[in-house]
Structure formats: structure tokens, C-alpha cells
Short mmCIF file of C-alpha atoms in Angstrom, two decimals:
data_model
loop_
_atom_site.label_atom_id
_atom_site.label_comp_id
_atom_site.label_asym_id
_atom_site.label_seq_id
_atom_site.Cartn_x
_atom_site.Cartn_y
_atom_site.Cartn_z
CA UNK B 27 -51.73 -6.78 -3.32
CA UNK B 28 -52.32 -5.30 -7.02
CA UNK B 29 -52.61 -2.05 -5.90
CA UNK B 30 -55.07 0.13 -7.47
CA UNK B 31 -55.63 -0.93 -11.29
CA UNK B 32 -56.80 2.36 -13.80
CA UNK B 33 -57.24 1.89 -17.32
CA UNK B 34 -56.56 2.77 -19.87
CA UNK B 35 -53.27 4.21 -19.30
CA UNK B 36 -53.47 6.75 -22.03
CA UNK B 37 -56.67 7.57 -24.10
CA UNK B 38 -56.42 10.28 -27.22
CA UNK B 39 -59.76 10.97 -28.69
CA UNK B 40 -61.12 13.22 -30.63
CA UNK B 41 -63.41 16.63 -29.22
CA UNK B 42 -66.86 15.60 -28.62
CA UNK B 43 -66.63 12.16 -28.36
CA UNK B 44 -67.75 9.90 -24.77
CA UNK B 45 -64.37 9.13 -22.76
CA UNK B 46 -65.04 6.22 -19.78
CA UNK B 47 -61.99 6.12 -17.42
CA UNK B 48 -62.49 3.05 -14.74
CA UNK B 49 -60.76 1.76 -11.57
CA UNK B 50 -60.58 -1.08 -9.72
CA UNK B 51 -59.50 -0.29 -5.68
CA UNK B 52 -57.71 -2.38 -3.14
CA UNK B 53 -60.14 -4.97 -2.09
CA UNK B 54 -61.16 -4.51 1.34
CA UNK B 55 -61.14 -0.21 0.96
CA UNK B 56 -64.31 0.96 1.06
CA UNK B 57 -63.36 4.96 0.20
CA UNK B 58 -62.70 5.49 -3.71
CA UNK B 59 -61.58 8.92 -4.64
CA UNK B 60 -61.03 10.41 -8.47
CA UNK B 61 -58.65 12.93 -9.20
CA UNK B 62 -57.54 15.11 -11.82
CA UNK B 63 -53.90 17.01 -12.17
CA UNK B 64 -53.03 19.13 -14.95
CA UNK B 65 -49.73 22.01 -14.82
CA UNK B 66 -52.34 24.80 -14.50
CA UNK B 67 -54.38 23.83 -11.28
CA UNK B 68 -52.18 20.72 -9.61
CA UNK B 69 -54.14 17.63 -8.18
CA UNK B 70 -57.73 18.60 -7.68
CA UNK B 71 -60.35 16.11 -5.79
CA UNK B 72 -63.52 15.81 -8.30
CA UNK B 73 -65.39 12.86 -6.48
CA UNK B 74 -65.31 10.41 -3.49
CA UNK B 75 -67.55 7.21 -2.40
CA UNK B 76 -67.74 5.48 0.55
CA UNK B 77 -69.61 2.46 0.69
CA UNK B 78 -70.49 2.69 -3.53
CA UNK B 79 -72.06 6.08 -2.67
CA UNK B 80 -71.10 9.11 -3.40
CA UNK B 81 -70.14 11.61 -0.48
CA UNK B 82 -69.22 14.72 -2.29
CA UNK B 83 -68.58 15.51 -5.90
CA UNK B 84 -68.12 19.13 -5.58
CA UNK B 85 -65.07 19.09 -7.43
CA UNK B 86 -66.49 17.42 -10.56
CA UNK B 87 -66.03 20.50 -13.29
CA UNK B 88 -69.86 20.49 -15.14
CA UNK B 89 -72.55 18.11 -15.84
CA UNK B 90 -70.27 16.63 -18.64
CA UNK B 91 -68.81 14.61 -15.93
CA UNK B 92 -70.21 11.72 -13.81
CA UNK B 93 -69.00 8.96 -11.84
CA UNK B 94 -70.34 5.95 -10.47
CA UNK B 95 -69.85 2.90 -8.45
CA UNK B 96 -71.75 -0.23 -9.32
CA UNK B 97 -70.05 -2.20 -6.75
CA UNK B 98 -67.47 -1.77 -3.93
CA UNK B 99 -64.54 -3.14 -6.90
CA UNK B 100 -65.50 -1.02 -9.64
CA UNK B 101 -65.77 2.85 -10.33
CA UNK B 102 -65.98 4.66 -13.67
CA UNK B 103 -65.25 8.31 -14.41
CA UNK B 104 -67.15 9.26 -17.61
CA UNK B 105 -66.95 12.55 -19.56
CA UNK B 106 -69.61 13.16 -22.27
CA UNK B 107 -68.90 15.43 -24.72
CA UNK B 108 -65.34 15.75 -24.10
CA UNK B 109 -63.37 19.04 -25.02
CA UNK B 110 -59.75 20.11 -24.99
CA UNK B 111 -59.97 21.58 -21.52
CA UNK B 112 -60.59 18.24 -20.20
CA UNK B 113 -56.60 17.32 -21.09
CA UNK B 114 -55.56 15.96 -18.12
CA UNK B 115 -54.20 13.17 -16.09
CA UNK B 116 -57.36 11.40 -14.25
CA UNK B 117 -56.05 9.45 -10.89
CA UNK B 118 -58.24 6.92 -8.96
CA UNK B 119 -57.39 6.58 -5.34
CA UNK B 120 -58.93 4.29 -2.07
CA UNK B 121 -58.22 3.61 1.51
CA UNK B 122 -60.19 1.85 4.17
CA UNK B 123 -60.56 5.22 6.05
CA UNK B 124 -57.64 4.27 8.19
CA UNK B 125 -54.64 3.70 6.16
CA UNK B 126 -53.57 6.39 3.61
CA UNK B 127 -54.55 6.79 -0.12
CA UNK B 128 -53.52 4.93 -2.82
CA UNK B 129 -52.86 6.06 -5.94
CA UNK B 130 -52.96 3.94 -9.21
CA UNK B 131 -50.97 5.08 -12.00
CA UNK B 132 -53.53 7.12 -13.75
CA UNK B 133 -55.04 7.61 -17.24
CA UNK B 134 -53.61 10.36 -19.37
CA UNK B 135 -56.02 11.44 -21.23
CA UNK B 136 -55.66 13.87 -24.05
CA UNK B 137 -58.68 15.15 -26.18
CA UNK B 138 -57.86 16.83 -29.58
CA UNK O 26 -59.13 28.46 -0.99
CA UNK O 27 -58.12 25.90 1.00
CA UNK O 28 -55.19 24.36 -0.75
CA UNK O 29 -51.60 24.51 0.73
CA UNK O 30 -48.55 26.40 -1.05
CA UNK O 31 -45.27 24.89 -1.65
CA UNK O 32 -42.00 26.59 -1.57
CA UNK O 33 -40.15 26.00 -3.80
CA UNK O 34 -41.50 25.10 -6.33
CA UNK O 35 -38.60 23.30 -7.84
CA UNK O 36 -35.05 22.53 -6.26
CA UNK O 37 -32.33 21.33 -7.72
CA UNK O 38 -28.94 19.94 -5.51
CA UNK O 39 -26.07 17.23 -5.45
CA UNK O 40 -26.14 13.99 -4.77
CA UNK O 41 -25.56 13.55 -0.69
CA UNK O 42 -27.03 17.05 -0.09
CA UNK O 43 -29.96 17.58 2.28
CA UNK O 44 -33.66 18.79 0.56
CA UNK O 45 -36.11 20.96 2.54
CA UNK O 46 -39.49 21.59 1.09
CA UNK O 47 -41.97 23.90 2.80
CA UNK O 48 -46.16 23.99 2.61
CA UNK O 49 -48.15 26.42 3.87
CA UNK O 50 -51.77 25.98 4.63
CA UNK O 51 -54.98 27.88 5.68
CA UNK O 52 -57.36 25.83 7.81
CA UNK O 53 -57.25 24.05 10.44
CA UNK O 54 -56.08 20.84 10.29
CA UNK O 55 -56.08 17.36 11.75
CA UNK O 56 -53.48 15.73 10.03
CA UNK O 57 -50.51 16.73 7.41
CA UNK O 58 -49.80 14.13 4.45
CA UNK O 59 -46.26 13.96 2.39
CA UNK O 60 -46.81 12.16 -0.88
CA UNK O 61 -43.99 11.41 -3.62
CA UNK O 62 -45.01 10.94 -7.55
CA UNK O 63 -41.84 10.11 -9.63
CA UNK O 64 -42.56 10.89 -13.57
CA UNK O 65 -45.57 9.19 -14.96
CA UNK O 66 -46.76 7.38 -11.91
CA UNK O 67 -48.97 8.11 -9.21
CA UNK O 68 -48.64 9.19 -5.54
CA UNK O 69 -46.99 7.60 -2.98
CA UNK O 70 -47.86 8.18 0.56
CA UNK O 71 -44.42 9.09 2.36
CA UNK O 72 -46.01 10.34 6.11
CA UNK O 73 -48.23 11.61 8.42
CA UNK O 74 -47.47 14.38 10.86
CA UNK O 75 -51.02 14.55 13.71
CA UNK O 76 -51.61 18.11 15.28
CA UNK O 77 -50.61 17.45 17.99
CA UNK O 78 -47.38 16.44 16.70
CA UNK O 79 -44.19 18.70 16.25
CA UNK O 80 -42.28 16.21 14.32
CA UNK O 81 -41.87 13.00 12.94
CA UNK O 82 -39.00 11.08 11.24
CA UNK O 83 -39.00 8.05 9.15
CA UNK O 84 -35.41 7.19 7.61
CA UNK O 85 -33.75 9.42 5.70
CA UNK O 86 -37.51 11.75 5.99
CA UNK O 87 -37.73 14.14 8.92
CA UNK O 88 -40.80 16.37 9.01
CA UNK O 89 -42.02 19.13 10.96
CA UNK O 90 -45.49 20.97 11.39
CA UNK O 91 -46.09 24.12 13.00
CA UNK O 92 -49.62 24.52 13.04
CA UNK O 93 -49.29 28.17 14.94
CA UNK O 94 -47.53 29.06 11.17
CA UNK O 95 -49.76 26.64 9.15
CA UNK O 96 -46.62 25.49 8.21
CA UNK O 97 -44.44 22.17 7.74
CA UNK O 98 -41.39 21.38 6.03
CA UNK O 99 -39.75 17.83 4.59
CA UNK O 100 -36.52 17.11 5.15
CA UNK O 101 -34.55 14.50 2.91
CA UNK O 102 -31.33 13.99 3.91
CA UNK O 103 -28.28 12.49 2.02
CA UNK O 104 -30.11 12.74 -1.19
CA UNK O 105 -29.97 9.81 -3.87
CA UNK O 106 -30.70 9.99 -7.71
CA UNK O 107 -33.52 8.51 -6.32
CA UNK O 108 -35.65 11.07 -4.37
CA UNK O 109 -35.68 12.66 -8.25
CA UNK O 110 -39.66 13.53 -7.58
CA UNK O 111 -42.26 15.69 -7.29
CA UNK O 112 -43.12 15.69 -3.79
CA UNK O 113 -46.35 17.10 -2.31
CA UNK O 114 -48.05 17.82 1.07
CA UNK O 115 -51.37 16.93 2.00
CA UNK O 116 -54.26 18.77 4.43
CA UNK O 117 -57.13 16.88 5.19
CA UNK O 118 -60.21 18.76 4.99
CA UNK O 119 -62.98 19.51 7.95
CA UNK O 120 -61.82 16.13 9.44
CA UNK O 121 -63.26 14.26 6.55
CA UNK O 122 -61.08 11.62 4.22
CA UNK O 123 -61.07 14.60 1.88
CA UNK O 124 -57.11 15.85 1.34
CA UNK O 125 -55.98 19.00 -0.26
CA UNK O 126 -52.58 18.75 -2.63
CA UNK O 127 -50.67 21.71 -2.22
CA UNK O 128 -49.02 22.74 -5.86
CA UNK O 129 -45.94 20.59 -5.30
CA UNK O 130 -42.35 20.83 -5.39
CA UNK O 131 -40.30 19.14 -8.06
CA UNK O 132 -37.06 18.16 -6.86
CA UNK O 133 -34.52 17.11 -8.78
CA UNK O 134 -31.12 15.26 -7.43
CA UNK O 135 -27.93 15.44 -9.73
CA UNK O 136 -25.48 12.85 -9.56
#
């Protein structure tokens, strides 16, 4: 099994500019969770889907941020403007609801 | 909020030596997660401890949960270079596939 695939694996871009993260989960888990982790605040939970639909995405920051799932394979993480603050390392994560998470590698993604 | 606390928050012993880590929690819980992440990598499920369990060992990993405390503890014994990690615990949330990270504790094994 690949695992969980995230690109890119490190994005630098400049303040204001429209930052897509994307995943692709194990095939066969039908839970997708993002993450973020920075030094101040540890790992925080912005979004999850189940089934392609989104179950609870009180931990995404501000209406700069959305997420989707066009199919049960695929899930981006998009931040429009980006700023600073948004420094972080993003993580993607899925299960099938009975095994535990996995992680993929994450995106670092610093904004300048 | 919700979110566990770790203690220490970094550790530092010899090669061979034994690691605790503690995490505290507020809620109540069904389960209790351990998760690894070595330096630019992501998490790595380690184990699960149930409620209704007191403790749970898997190879070198022994872990306890005291859910009168809201506590647990990981246990790593005869440390290798290897277990160099951050190593976090995990609460899930209302009974839902949501997990809270506590803050982590970085743990670092000297040769």
C-alpha cells in the first residue's frame, strides 16, 4: 500500500497569493482528515469527510480556507489569500473508521 | 479545551534507559491513541489503550490509562537511537473519529 500521498512536500509563496495543498488516501478509507501543526498550537484538526462529505470543519481558521472532496481518492486543502500566519505544516490523514489514522508526510508550507 | 497535556515536554536519556511520557486529559474518553512522528515525517500510530482497559503492551511499548486521573503514561523500555521522536497521545472526541493531539513530548535517545 502507498500510504497516504500529500503534495507538494514544501510550497514557499509569496503573501496573498492562492496555495492548493491535495491528498490522495488509502484506497478503501472512506474518513479523510486535514491537519495543521505549527510550535505555537501543536496538531490541530481543521476538517474531516466521510463518504466525500464533510462532517465537521470547525477547526478550519476563517473563510480563507476550504476543503473539498471531489471523489473518495482525492481531497484538496485550499487557502485564498494566504498570509504569514498560515506558516505551517498541513497533514492529510484517513482510516476506514476501524483501523487508526494515517498520516502522509505533509506539506510544509511557508508564506512570506 | 479539550486537548490533553504532555509531561514532559522533552526528555533526554542513554541509550538502554527506560522513557516514560505522561498525558493528561479532560473529557471523557473512549479510547487513548500513542502516535510517533520522527523529524519531517508524519504520525505513526503506535497503540490503543480502550476504557475499559488498564494497560496494554506491545514490545518494547507498555502503556497505561487511568481514566479516574485522566491520565496515561508510555513506557519505552531499553531505548534505541531509534525511538529519537516526538511522541504524542491521542483522545478521541464525543465517540466520533475526531482525535485530540496532546502538545507532545520530544524525546531524544543519546547513544
Amino acid at each position: 500500500d502507498a500510504g497516504v500521498i500529500q503534495s507538494p512536500r514544501h510550497e514557499v509563496t509569496e503573501m496573498g497569493q492562492e496555495v492548493t495543498l491535495r491528498c490522495k488516501p488509502i484506497s478503501g478509507h472512506d474518513y479523510l482528515f486535514w491537519y495543521r501543526q505549527t510550535m505555537m498550537r501543536g496538531l490541530e484538526l481543521l476538517i474531516y469527510f466521510n463518504n466525500n462529505v464533510p462532517i465537521d470543519d470547525s477547526g478550519m481558521p476563517e473563510d480563507r480556507f476550504s476543503a473539498k472532496m471531489p471523489n473518495a481518492s482525492f481531497s484538496t486543502l485550499k487557502i485564498q489569500p494566504s498570509e504569514p500566519r498560515d506558516s505551517a505544516v498541513y497533514f492529510c490523514a484517513s482510516t476506514d473508521g476501524y483501523q487508526p489514522q494515517h498520516f502522509g508526510d505533509g506539506t510544509r508550507l511557508s508564506i512570506l | 479545551s479539550q486537548q490533553g497535556e504532555e509531561d514532559p515536554q522533552a526528555l533526554s536519556i542513554q541509550e538502554g534507559e527506560n522513557a516514560t511520557m505522561n498525558c493528561s486529559y479532560k473529557t471523557s474518553i473512549n479510547n487513548l491513541q500513542w502516535y510517533r512522528q520522527n523529524s519531517g515525517r508524519g504520525l505513526v500510530h503506535l497503540i490503543l489503550i480502550r476504557s475499559n482497559e488498564r494497560e496494554k503492551h506491545s514490545g518494547r511499548l507498555r502503556v497505561t490509562l487511568d481514566t479516574s486521573k485522566k491520565s496515561s503514561s508510555l513506557l519505552i523500555t531499553a531505548s534505541r537511537a531509534a525511538d529519537t521522536a516526538s511522541y504524542f497521545c491521542a483522545t478521541d472526541f464525543q465517540g466520533a473519529q475526531k482525535l485530540v493531539f496532546g502538545q507532545g513530548t520530544r524525546l531524544t535517545i543519546n547513544p
